[in-house]
């Protein structure tokens, strides 16, 4: 059984779209990009960026995104949180983007990392995305169900 077997095709597409967009954003600033969330549902696809305080602490933005994902609108079927950071693979630390994706109603999500290098000002992915975790969902809501209380 594969990591994506429990996901709908639409959710899988959203998670990989977030991963691609995260790699693109990594090329904009060597200091990291503002964490963002892609969402998909009855209203279509959405993008929200999360800044906290003066915006200089990207971890605070990631924490703000996690808090916001506990109260998604009814009709949302999938969310994907993306941020920039570092990943150690086989003892080698490298820059990487991370995407934490959740299809609402599933027992777990997916945490993916895509390593990358910077060459001549361009960001180049290294290898394939790696599944590094299957976290518990941030939102416990079935599709079309009521919005959870904060």
mmCIF file of N, CA and C in Angstrom, residues 48 85 139 148:
data_model
loop_
_atom_site.group_PDB
_atom_site.id
_atom_site.type_symbol
_atom_site.label_atom_id
_atom_site.label_comp_id
_atom_site.label_asym_id
_atom_site.label_seq_id
_atom_site.Cartn_x
_atom_site.Cartn_y
_atom_site.Cartn_z
ATOM 1 N N UNK A 48 -3.210 31.114 0.859
ATOM 2 C CA UNK A 48 -3.111 32.066 1.960
ATOM 3 C C UNK A 48 -1.699 32.007 2.507
ATOM 4 N N UNK A 85 13.099 25.176 4.856
ATOM 5 C CA UNK A 85 13.935 24.818 5.992
ATOM 6 C C UNK A 85 15.116 23.977 5.565
ATOM 7 N N UNK A 139 -6.908 19.149 11.267
ATOM 8 C CA UNK A 139 -8.341 19.416 11.264
ATOM 9 C C UNK A 139 -9.076 18.086 11.318
ATOM 10 N N UNK A 148 -15.003 23.048 12.659
ATOM 11 C CA UNK A 148 -14.717 22.731 14.060
ATOM 12 C C UNK A 148 -14.567 23.996 14.890
#
